[in-house]
Amino acid sequence: MKNKLIKILPYIGGALIGFVGGLIGIRLSINLDLNWIYLIPIVILQMIVFVVVHELSHGFVGEKNGLKFTVLYLGPFVFKRENNKFIKIKSFSKQLAYAGRAQIDNFEILNEEDVEKARKAWVKALKAGPLSDLILGIITICTGLIFKWDLLIISTIIIFIFISIPSYIMGDGKHVKLIKNDKIFTDVILYTYSIVGNTPISRESISFLLQTIENDIEKTNVNKKNLISLAISAQAIYMEAICNNKEDLPKNINKIVEMTIENKKIFLNKQIEASYYKSLINVAIMYEVLIKDNKERALDLYKHVKNEKHNLPGEKLDFYRVEYLLGITNRKEEILNENLLNPIFKGCEGVEYMERIINESILEKTRTI
């Protein structure tokens, strides 16, 4: 039943908006004495409620299915979860990409059965957010109709049009579809959320997940349909190699980089996919300099990102690292500026550790160049 509701969420939302819009139109033709000045604070307050419930639904449903809910992001505020209690981090997160986010960590994944269990848990966790939007939307609209609070109804419609439905189409709904149907994407997501968070994961689990990604890269016939997922996987392999000084990588990884460059338009059509393009090329450059000591290859790759705009969280820092490594610009001050670390993962110990390792490697390398 939940699956069907999730699939038709945009249609239900549209129907609700149309139905309620018609009712309001009839009411407004009779009564135009609405206190419109109160609409903005109502929308803001209701949006906060929707975001909080949405993210808590992701986190607690994930936890109910074996995952770990470790950090809650609400605008600039960050709350780490320790002993089942939320503790606010004193400093602010400057992330603007999301109104809210739930950091969910994986359990130990050691075999294919664990992969399937984790995949199902993630699908349920991702669906929980949109489902909470739908339930809250129905409750608030019914409340508005019963008590004749037209502004509450209008506010709900605004939130559905500009937040809930776009968020579902471009975010949760899209990721549910990918995790259900795209093994390569699923494997790299499971690896990523095993290492970036605050839940210690055994080396055996990390090794198994890494081997799974490497198998995907090595055995998959690279084409335009799977290129984005493989690019994300390749980036993860490069990052792991830099942090662990690993030189031997899957042979197919160079082909993925070259095809990513050749098919740049596939990535640049949308902002998130564009970020995948820039992230892969930048981390490949860092790998070539830090691990392979191949500055010529790195400079060749640099040509494909030097004119790109690096605006999203983390993008700018990666580009500064690249320019500093290649000796193009002195970016040491920027590299050491913690404000340039990806704020989306503020409070995630796994990410913060990897970022420190990369910075230390870059600073050490530039001393010897």
JSON list of N, CA and C in Angstrom, two decimals, residues 16 81 98 100 102 115 152 181 199 206 208 212 220 235 265 291 299 314 334 353 361 368:
[
{"chain": "A", "resi": 16, "resn": "LEU", "atom": "N", "xyz": [-5.08, 17.03, -5.06]},
{"chain": "A", "resi": 16, "resn": "LEU", "atom": "CA", "xyz": [-5.44, 17.78, -3.86]},
{"chain": "A", "resi": 16, "resn": "LEU", "atom": "C", "xyz": [-5.40, 19.28, -4.12]},
{"chain": "A", "resi": 81, "resn": "ARG", "atom": "N", "xyz": [23.30, 12.94, 17.17]},
{"chain": "A", "resi": 81, "resn": "ARG", "atom": "CA", "xyz": [22.47, 12.06, 18.00]},
{"chain": "A", "resi": 81, "resn": "ARG", "atom": "C", "xyz": [23.39, 11.12, 18.78]},
{"chain": "A", "resi": 98, "resn": "TYR", "atom": "N", "xyz": [20.03, 21.94, 1.16]},
{"chain": "A", "resi": 98, "resn": "TYR", "atom": "CA", "xyz": [18.84, 21.28, 1.67]},
{"chain": "A", "resi": 98, "resn": "TYR", "atom": "C", "xyz": [18.23, 22.10, 2.81]},
{"chain": "A", "resi": 100, "resn": "GLY", "atom": "N", "xyz": [16.62, 20.53, 5.02]},
{"chain": "A", "resi": 100, "resn": "GLY", "atom": "CA", "xyz": [16.90, 19.60, 6.09]},
{"chain": "A", "resi": 100, "resn": "GLY", "atom": "C", "xyz": [17.53, 18.34, 5.53]},
{"chain": "A", "resi": 102, "resn": "ALA", "atom": "N", "xyz": [18.78, 14.15, 6.95]},
{"chain": "A", "resi": 102, "resn": "ALA", "atom": "CA", "xyz": [19.05, 13.16, 8.00]},
{"chain": "A", "resi": 102, "resn": "ALA", "atom": "C", "xyz": [20.27, 12.34, 7.59]},
{"chain": "A", "resi": 115, "resn": "VAL", "atom": "N", "xyz": [23.74, -6.84, 1.80]},
{"chain": "A", "resi": 115, "resn": "VAL", "atom": "CA", "xyz": [23.49, -5.81, 0.77]},
{"chain": "A", "resi": 115, "resn": "VAL", "atom": "C", "xyz": [22.00, -5.69, 0.50]},
{"chain": "A", "resi": 152, "resn": "LEU", "atom": "N", "xyz": [-4.41, 28.37, 5.90]},
{"chain": "A", "resi": 152, "resn": "LEU", "atom": "CA", "xyz": [-3.73, 27.10, 6.17]},
{"chain": "A", "resi": 152, "resn": "LEU", "atom": "C", "xyz": [-3.78, 26.21, 4.93]},
{"chain": "A", "resi": 181, "resn": "ASN", "atom": "N", "xyz": [16.56, -0.16, -8.93]},
{"chain": "A", "resi": 181, "resn": "ASN", "atom": "CA", "xyz": [16.85, -0.66, -10.28]},
{"chain": "A", "resi": 181, "resn": "ASN", "atom": "C", "xyz": [18.30, -0.57, -10.73]},
{"chain": "A", "resi": 199, "resn": "THR", "atom": "N", "xyz": [29.22, 6.05, 12.70]},
{"chain": "A", "resi": 199, "resn": "THR", "atom": "CA", "xyz": [29.13, 4.68, 13.19]},
{"chain": "A", "resi": 199, "resn": "THR", "atom": "C", "xyz": [30.35, 3.89, 12.73]},
{"chain": "A", "resi": 206, "resn": "ILE", "atom": "N", "xyz": [34.21, -2.66, 5.05]},
{"chain": "A", "resi": 206, "resn": "ILE", "atom": "CA", "xyz": [34.69, -1.70, 4.06]},
{"chain": "A", "resi": 206, "resn": "ILE", "atom": "C", "xyz": [35.35, -2.42, 2.89]},
{"chain": "A", "resi": 208, "resn": "PHE", "atom": "N", "xyz": [34.76, -5.46, 1.79]},
{"chain": "A", "resi": 208, "resn": "PHE", "atom": "CA", "xyz": [33.74, -6.12, 0.98]},
{"chain": "A", "resi": 208, "resn": "PHE", "atom": "C", "xyz": [33.04, -5.12, 0.07]},
{"chain": "A", "resi": 212, "resn": "THR", "atom": "N", "xyz": [33.13, -4.80, -4.05]},
{"chain": "A", "resi": 212, "resn": "THR", "atom": "CA", "xyz": [31.89, -4.79, -4.83]},
{"chain": "A", "resi": 212, "resn": "THR", "atom": "C", "xyz": [31.92, -3.66, -5.86]},
{"chain": "A", "resi": 220, "resn": "THR", "atom": "N", "xyz": [31.66, -4.11, -15.71]},
{"chain": "A", "resi": 220, "resn": "THR", "atom": "CA", "xyz": [30.53, -3.47, -16.41]},
{"chain": "A", "resi": 220, "resn": "THR", "atom": "C", "xyz": [30.99, -2.86, -17.72]},
{"chain": "A", "resi": 235, "resn": "GLN", "atom": "N", "xyz": [34.76, 7.91, -8.48]},
{"chain": "A", "resi": 235, "resn": "GLN", "atom": "CA", "xyz": [35.16, 8.95, -7.53]},
{"chain": "A", "resi": 235, "resn": "GLN", "atom": "C", "xyz": [35.42, 8.34, -6.15]},
{"chain": "A", "resi": 265, "resn": "LYS", "atom": "N", "xyz": [28.06, 16.51, -21.71]},
{"chain": "A", "resi": 265, "resn": "LYS", "atom": "CA", "xyz": [26.71, 17.06, -21.78]},
{"chain": "A", "resi": 265, "resn": "LYS", "atom": "C", "xyz": [25.72, 16.26, -20.94]},
{"chain": "A", "resi": 291, "resn": "ILE", "atom": "N", "xyz": [49.40, 10.19, -5.86]},
{"chain": "A", "resi": 291, "resn": "ILE", "atom": "CA", "xyz": [49.72, 8.76, -5.82]},
{"chain": "A", "resi": 291, "resn": "ILE", "atom": "C", "xyz": [50.60, 8.32, -6.98]},
{"chain": "A", "resi": 299, "resn": "LEU", "atom": "N", "xyz": [47.64, 17.62, -15.56]},
{"chain": "A", "resi": 299, "resn": "LEU", "atom": "CA", "xyz": [47.44, 18.87, -16.30]},
{"chain": "A", "resi": 299, "resn": "LEU", "atom": "C", "xyz": [46.52, 18.67, -17.50]},
{"chain": "A", "resi": 314, "resn": "GLY", "atom": "N", "xyz": [31.78, 21.87, -1.26]},
{"chain": "A", "resi": 314, "resn": "GLY", "atom": "CA", "xyz": [32.85, 20.91, -1.50]},
{"chain": "A", "resi": 314, "resn": "GLY", "atom": "C", "xyz": [33.52, 21.05, -2.85]},
{"chain": "A", "resi": 334, "resn": "GLU", "atom": "N", "xyz": [43.16, 28.72, 1.55]},
{"chain": "A", "resi": 334, "resn": "GLU", "atom": "CA", "xyz": [41.81, 28.21, 1.30]},
{"chain": "A", "resi": 334, "resn": "GLU", "atom": "C", "xyz": [41.70, 26.73, 1.70]},
{"chain": "A", "resi": 353, "resn": "TYR", "atom": "N", "xyz": [37.35, 13.11, 8.75]},
{"chain": "A", "resi": 353, "resn": "TYR", "atom": "CA", "xyz": [38.63, 12.40, 8.80]},
{"chain": "A", "resi": 353, "resn": "TYR", "atom": "C", "xyz": [39.25, 12.31, 7.41]},
{"chain": "A", "resi": 361, "resn": "SER", "atom": "N", "xyz": [47.92, 15.21, 2.91]},
{"chain": "A", "resi": 361, "resn": "SER", "atom": "CA", "xyz": [48.66, 14.64, 1.78]},
{"chain": "A", "resi": 361, "resn": "SER", "atom": "C", "xyz": [49.06, 15.72, 0.79]},
{"chain": "A", "resi": 368, "resn": "THR", "atom": "N", "xyz": [57.49, 18.95, -1.20]},
{"chain": "A", "resi": 368, "resn": "THR", "atom": "CA", "xyz": [58.55, 18.24, -1.91]},
{"chain": "A", "resi": 368, "resn": "THR", "atom": "C", "xyz": [58.61, 18.58, -3.39]}
]
